[in-house]
Coordinates of C-alpha atoms in Angstrom, one line a residue:
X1 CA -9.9 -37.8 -11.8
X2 CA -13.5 -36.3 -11.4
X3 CA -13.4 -37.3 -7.3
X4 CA -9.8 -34.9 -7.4
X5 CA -11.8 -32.0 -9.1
X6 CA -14.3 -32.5 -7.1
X7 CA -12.5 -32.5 -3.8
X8 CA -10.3 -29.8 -5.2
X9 CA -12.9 -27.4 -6.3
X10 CA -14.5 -27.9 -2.6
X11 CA -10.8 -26.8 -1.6
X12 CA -11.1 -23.6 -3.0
X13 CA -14.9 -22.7 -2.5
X14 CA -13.4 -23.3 1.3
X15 CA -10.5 -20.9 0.9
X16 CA -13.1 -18.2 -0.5
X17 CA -15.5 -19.1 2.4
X18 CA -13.0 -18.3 4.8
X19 CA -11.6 -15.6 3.4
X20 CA -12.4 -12.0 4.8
X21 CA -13.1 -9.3 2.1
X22 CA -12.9 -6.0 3.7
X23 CA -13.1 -3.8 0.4
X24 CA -14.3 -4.3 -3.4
X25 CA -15.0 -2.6 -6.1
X26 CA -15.5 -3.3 -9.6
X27 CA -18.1 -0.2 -10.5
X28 CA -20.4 -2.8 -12.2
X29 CA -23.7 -0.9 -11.5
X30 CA -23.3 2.1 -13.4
X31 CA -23.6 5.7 -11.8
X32 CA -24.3 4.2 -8.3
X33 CA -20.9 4.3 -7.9
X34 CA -21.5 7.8 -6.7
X35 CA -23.0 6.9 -3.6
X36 CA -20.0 5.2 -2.2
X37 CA -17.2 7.5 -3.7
X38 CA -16.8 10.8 -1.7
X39 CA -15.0 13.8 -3.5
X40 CA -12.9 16.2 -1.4
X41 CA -14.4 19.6 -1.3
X42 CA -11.2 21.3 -0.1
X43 CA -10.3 22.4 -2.7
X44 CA -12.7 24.3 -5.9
X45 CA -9.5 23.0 -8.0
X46 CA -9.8 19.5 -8.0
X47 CA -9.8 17.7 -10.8
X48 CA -13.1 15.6 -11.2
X49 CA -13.5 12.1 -12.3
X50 CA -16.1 10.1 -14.5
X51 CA -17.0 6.3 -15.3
X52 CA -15.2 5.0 -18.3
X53 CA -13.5 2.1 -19.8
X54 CA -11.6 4.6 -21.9
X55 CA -10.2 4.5 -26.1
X56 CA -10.0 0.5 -25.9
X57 CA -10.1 -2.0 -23.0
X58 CA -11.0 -5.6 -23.0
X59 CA -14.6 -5.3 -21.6
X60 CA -16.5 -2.4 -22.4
X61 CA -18.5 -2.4 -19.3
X62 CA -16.2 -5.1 -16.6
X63 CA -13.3 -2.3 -17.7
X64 CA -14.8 0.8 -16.8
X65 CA -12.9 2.6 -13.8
X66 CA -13.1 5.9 -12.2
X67 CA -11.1 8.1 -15.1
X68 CA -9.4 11.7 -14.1
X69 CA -10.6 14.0 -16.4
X70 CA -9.0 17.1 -16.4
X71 CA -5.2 18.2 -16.8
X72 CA -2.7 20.1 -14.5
X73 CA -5.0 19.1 -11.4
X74 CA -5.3 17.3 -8.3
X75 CA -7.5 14.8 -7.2
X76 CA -9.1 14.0 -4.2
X77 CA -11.7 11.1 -3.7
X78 CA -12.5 8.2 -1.2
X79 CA -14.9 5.6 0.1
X80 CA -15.4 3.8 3.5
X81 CA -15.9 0.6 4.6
X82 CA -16.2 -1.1 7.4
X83 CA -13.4 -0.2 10.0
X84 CA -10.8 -3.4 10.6
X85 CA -7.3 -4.2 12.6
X86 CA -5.2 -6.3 10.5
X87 CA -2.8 -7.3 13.8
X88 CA -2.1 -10.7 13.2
X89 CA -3.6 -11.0 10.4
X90 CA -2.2 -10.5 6.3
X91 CA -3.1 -7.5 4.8
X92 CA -3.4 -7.4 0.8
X93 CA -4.2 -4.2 -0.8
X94 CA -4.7 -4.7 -4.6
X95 CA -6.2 -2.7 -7.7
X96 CA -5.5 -2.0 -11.4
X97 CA -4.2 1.1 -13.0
X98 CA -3.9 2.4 -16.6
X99 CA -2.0 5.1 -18.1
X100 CA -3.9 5.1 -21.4
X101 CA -2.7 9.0 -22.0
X102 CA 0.7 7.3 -21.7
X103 CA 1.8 9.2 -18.5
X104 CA 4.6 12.0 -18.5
X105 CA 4.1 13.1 -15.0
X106 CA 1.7 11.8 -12.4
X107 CA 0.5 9.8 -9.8
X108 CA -1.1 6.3 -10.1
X109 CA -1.3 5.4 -6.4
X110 CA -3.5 4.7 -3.4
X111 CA -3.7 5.3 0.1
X112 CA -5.3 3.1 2.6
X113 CA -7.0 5.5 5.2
X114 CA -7.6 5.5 9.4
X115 CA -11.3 5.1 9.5
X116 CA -11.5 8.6 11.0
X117 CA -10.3 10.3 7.7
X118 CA -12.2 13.4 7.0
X119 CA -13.4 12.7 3.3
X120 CA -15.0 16.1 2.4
X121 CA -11.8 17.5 3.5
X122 CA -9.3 15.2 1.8
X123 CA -6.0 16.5 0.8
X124 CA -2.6 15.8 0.7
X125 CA -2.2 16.1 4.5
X126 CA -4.6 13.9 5.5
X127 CA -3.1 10.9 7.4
X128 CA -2.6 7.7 5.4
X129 CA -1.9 3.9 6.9
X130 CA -0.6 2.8 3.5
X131 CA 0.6 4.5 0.3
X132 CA 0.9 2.1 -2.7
X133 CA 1.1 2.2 -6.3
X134 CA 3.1 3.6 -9.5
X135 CA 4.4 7.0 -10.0
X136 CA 6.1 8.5 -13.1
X137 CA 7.6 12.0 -14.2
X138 CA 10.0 12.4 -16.7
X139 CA 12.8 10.1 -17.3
X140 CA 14.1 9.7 -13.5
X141 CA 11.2 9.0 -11.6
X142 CA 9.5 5.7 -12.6
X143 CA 8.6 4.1 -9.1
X144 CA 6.3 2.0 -7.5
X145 CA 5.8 3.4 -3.6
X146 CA 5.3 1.2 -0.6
X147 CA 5.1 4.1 2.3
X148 CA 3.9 2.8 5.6
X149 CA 3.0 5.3 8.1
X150 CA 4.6 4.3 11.8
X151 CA 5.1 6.2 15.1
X152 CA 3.8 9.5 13.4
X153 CA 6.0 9.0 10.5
X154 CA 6.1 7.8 6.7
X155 CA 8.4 5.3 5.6
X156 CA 9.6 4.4 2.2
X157 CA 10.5 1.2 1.3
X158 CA 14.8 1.4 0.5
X159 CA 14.6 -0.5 -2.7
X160 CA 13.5 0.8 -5.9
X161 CA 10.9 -1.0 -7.8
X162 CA 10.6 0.0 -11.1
X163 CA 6.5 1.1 -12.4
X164 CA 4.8 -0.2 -15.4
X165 CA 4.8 3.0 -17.9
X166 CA 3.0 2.1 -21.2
X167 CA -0.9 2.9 -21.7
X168 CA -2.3 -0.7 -20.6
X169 CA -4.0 -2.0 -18.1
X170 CA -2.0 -3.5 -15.0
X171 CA -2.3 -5.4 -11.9
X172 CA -0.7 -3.6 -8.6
X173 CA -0.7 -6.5 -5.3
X174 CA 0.9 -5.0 -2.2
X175 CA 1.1 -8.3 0.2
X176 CA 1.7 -6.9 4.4
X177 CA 2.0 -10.5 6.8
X178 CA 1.9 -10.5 10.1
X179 CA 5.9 -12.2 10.0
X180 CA 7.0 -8.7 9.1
X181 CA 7.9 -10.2 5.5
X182 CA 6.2 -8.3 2.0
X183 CA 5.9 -8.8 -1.2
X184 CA 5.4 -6.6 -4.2
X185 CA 3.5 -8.2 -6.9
X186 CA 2.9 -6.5 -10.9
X187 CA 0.3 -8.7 -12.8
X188 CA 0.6 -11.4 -10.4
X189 CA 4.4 -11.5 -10.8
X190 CA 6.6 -10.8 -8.2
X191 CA 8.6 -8.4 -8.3
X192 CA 10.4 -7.0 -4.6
X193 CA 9.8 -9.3 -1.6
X194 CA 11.8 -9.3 1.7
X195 CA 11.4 -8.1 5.4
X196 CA 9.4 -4.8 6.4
X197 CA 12.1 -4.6 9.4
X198 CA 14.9 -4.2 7.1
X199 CA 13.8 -2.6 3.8
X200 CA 12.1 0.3 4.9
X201 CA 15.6 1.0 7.6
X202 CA 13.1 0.5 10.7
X203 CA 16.1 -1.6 12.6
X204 CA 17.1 1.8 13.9
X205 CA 13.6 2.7 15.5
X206 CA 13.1 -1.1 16.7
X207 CA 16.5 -0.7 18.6
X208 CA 16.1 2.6 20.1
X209 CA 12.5 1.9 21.1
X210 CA 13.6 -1.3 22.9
X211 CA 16.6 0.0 24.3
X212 CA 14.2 3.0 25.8
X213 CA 12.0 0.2 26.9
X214 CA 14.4 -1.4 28.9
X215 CA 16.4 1.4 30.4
X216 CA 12.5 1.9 31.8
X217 CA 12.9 -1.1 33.3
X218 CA 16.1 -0.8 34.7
X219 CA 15.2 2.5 36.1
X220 CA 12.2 1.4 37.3
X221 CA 14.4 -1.6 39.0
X222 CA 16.9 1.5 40.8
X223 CA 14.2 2.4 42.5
X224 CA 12.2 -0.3 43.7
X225 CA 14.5 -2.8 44.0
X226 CA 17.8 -1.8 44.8
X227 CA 18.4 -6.1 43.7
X228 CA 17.6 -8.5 41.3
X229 CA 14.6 -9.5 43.1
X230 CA 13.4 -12.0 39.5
X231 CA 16.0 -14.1 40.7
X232 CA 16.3 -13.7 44.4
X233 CA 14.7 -13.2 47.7
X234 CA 15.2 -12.9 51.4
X235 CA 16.3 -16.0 53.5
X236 CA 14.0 -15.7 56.8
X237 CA 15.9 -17.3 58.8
X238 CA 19.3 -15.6 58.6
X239 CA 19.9 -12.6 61.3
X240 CA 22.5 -10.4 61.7
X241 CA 26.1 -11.3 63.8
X242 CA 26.1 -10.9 66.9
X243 CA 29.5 -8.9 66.5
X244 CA 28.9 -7.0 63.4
X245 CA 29.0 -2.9 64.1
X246 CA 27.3 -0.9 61.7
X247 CA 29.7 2.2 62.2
X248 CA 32.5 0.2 61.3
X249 CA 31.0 -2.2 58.9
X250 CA 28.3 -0.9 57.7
X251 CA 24.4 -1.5 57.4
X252 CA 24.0 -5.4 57.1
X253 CA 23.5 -6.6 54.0
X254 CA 20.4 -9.5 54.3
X255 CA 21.2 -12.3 53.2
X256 CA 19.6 -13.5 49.6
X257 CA 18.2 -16.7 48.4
X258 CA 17.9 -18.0 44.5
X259 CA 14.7 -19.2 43.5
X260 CA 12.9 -19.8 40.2
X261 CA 11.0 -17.1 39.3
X262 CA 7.2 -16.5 40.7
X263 CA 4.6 -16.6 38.8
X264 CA 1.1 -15.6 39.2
X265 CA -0.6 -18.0 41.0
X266 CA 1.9 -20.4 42.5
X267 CA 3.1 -19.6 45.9
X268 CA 7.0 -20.2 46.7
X269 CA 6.9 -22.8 48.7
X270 CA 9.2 -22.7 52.6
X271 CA 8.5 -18.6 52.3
X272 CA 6.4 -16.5 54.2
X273 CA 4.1 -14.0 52.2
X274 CA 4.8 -11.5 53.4
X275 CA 8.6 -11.7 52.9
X276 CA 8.3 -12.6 49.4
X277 CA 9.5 -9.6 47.6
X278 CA 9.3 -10.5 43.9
X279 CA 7.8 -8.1 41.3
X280 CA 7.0 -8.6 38.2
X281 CA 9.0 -5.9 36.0
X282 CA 9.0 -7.4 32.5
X283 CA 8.2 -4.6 30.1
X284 CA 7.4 -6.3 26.7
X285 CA 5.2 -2.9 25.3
X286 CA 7.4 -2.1 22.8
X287 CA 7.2 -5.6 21.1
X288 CA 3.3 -4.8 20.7
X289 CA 3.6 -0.6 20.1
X290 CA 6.1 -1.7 17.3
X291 CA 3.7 -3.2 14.9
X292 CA 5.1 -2.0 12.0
X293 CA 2.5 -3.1 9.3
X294 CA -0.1 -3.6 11.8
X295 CA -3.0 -1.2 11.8
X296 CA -5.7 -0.6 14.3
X297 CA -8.7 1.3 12.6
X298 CA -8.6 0.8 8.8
X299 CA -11.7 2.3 7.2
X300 CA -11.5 4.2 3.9
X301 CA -9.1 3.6 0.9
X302 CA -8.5 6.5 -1.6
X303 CA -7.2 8.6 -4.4
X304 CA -5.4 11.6 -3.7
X305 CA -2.4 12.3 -6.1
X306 CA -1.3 14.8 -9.2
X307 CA -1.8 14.5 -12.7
X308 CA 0.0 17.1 -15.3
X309 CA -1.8 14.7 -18.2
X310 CA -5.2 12.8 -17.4
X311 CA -6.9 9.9 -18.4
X312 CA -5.9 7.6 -15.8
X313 CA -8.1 4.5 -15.2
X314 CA -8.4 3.0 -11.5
X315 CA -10.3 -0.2 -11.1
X316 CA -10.6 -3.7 -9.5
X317 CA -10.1 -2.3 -6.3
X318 CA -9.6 -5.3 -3.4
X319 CA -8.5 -5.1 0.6
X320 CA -8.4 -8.7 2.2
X321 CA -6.6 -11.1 4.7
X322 CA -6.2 -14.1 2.0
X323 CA -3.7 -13.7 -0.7
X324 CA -5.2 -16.7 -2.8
X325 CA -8.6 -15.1 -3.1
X326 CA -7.0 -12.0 -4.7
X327 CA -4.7 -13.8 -6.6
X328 CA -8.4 -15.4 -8.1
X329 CA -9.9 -12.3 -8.2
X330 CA -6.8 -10.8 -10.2
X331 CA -7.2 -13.7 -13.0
X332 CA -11.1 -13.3 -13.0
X333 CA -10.8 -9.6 -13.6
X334 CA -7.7 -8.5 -15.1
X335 CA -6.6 -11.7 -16.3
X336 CA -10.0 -12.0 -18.4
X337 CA -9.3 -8.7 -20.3
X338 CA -5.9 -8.0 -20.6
X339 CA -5.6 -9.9 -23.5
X340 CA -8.7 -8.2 -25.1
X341 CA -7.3 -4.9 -24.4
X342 CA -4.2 -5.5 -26.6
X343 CA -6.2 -6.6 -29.2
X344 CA -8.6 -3.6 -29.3
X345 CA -5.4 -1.5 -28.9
X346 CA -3.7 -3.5 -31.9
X347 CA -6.6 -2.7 -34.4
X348 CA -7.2 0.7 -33.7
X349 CA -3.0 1.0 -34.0
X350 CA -3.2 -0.6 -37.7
X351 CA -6.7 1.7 -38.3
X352 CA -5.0 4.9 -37.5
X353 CA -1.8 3.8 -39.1
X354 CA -4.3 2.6 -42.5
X355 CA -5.8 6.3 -41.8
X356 CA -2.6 7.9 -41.6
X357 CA -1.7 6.2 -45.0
X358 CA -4.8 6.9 -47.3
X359 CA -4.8 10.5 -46.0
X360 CA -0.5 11.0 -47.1
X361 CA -2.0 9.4 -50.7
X362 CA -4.8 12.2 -50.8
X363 CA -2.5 14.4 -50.1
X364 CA 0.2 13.6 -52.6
X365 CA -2.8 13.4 -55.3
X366 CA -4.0 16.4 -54.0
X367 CA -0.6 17.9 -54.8
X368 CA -0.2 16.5 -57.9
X369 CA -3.4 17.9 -59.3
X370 CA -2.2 21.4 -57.8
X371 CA 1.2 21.2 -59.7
X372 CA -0.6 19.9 -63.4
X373 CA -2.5 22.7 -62.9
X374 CA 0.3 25.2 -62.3
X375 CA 1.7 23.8 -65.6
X376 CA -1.2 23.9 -67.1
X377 CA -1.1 27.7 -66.3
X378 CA 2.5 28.4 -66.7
X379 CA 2.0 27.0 -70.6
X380 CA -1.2 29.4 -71.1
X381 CA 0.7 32.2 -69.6
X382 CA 3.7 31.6 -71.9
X383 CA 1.7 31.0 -75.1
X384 CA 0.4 33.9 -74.5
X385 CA 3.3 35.7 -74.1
X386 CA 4.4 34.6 -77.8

């Protein structure tokens, strides 16, 4: 049994080890924070945020989280990292979120940034790789978004996935693989999985991009080869009839050979070189321009949403290629203080409901006094009138 721990704790170290962390934050070292978080100046409106682990939370300190602060505003802020593709590779974006005003209408999301973001200038036009997270208005709108930006547009994923809305603290994963499949997770359950091709209606583009693709080809094929020259070339040897007349039968048509297809580097044996008329037209750039949750220059992840009510809490925040080591970092964090949280939240209910209680008794003895001295009053006032 201890030689299985063993060998399965070395397992996991591994797994960590090899693991690529491109962002985290956990705003462990107080104020510093401040030196990696950029906030937007374009705008004097902004709303602003502060450090805080909010009315109750598990951890006083491991819970603190950038908070908004003020209501009716916007927010704008951002910090960089170091720039990454994820082609090829899985991408998991990951972070908490909680609503502790309980949120009427808001945003709880982030957006996963081109490296080349402007961050004094962030606002809701800046361009975004990835948009991820819960938002919430009223009774209708109680969503989680997964928008992907692609060929200069933003795409929503089709199905709805329904948001966490009570004040707690909660766990968003967003898992991207390079297999084209996702998977939406809400503390470290999933909840929507299935194929980036097909739930965010991208089967469209895919077709139209390779049937543009290969009506290149074939045009390209018009006029360079006015034949199938993958499959065919001409036979050196064969010459025209001695009896064929091109004014009454036309120009000659040479006469064709099949062959395997050349390839670079082998030379086609019983042919000439300079006869060998095959080209190469295989056009195979809209399999790699249609990387549909593949991003070249990822560098900055980011806040920018609207908040009608504040005293949202963002924290945890994780961007890696190994969906085990966030899963781990998910229990270590958020799994270590959710349960706290509820407690804290349960006392201070039963406090404020004890409060509410002893101040209705004042109040009723309050009230009582008030009417025994009315009596008291009305009885002088009438002996007097005798």
């Amino acid at each position: 049994m201890a030689a299985a721990h063993v060998l399965a704790w070395a397992v996991c170290v591994l797994r960590v080890a090899l693991a690529t962390v491109y962002f985290q934050e956990e705003f462990l070292d107080g104020e510093r924070w401040r030196n990696r978080w950029v906030q937007s100046t374009n705008d004097s409106q902004l709303g602003h945020f502060r450090l805080s682990s909010g009315k109750f939370y598990g951890h006083k300190e491991k819970d603190k989280g950038l908070q908004t602060t003020q209501n009716g505003r916007f927010y704008a802020i951002s910090a960089r990292f170091k720039p990454f593709t994820n082609k090829g590779k899985t991408l998991v974006i990951q972070y908490t979120v909680k609503h502790e005003q309980k949120m009427d209408c808001g945003g709880g999301y982030i957006k996963v940034f081109p490296a080349d973001v402007d961050q004094k200038n962030l606002n809701g036009k800046s361009q975004y790789y990835v948009m991820f997270g819960p938002d919430i208005c009223g009774f209708d709108i109680k969503q989680v978004h997964v928008i992907l930006h692609f060929k200069n547009q933003y795409h929503s994923n089709k199905k709805p996935i329904r948001c966490k809305v009570d004040g707690f603290t909660h766990l968003y994963t967003l898992i991207l693989r390079p297999d084209l499949t996702y998977e939406v997770k809400i503390d470290g359950q999933a909840i929507e999985s299935g194929s980036i091709e097909y739930d965010w209606n991208l089967t469209s583009l895919k077709k139209m991009e390779k049937f543009s693709a290969e009506s290149e080809d074939r045009e390209q094929k018009r006029e360079d080869k006015p034949q199938d020259w993958e499959k065919h070339f001409l036979d050196a040897g064969a010459s025209k009839p001695s009896d064929w007349n091109n004014e009454l039968d036309g120009d000659w048509p040479a006469v064709m050979l099949q062959k395997p297809p050349y390839q670079d580097g082998l030379k086609p044996e019983g042919i000439e070189k300079d006869v060998w008329l095959h080209q190469k037209m295989k056009n195979t750039n809209y399999l790699t321009e249609y990387d549909l949750s593949e991003f070249e220059n990822i560098g900055a992840i980011g806040l920018e949403l609207w908040q009608v009510r504040s005293g949202t809490i963002f924290d945890n925040f994780l961007i890696t290629d190994d969906e085990e080591y966030a899963e781990n970092f998910g229990k270590a964090t958020w799994g270590e203080t959710k349960g706290p949280e509820r407690e804290m939240d349960d006392i201070q209910a039963k406090e404020e409901l004890k409060r509410a209680r002893e101040e209705d008794e004042e109040e009723m003895l309050l009230m009582d006094k008030l009417d025994g001295k009315e009596n008291v009053f009305k009885r002088f006032h009438r002996r007097n009138e005798l």
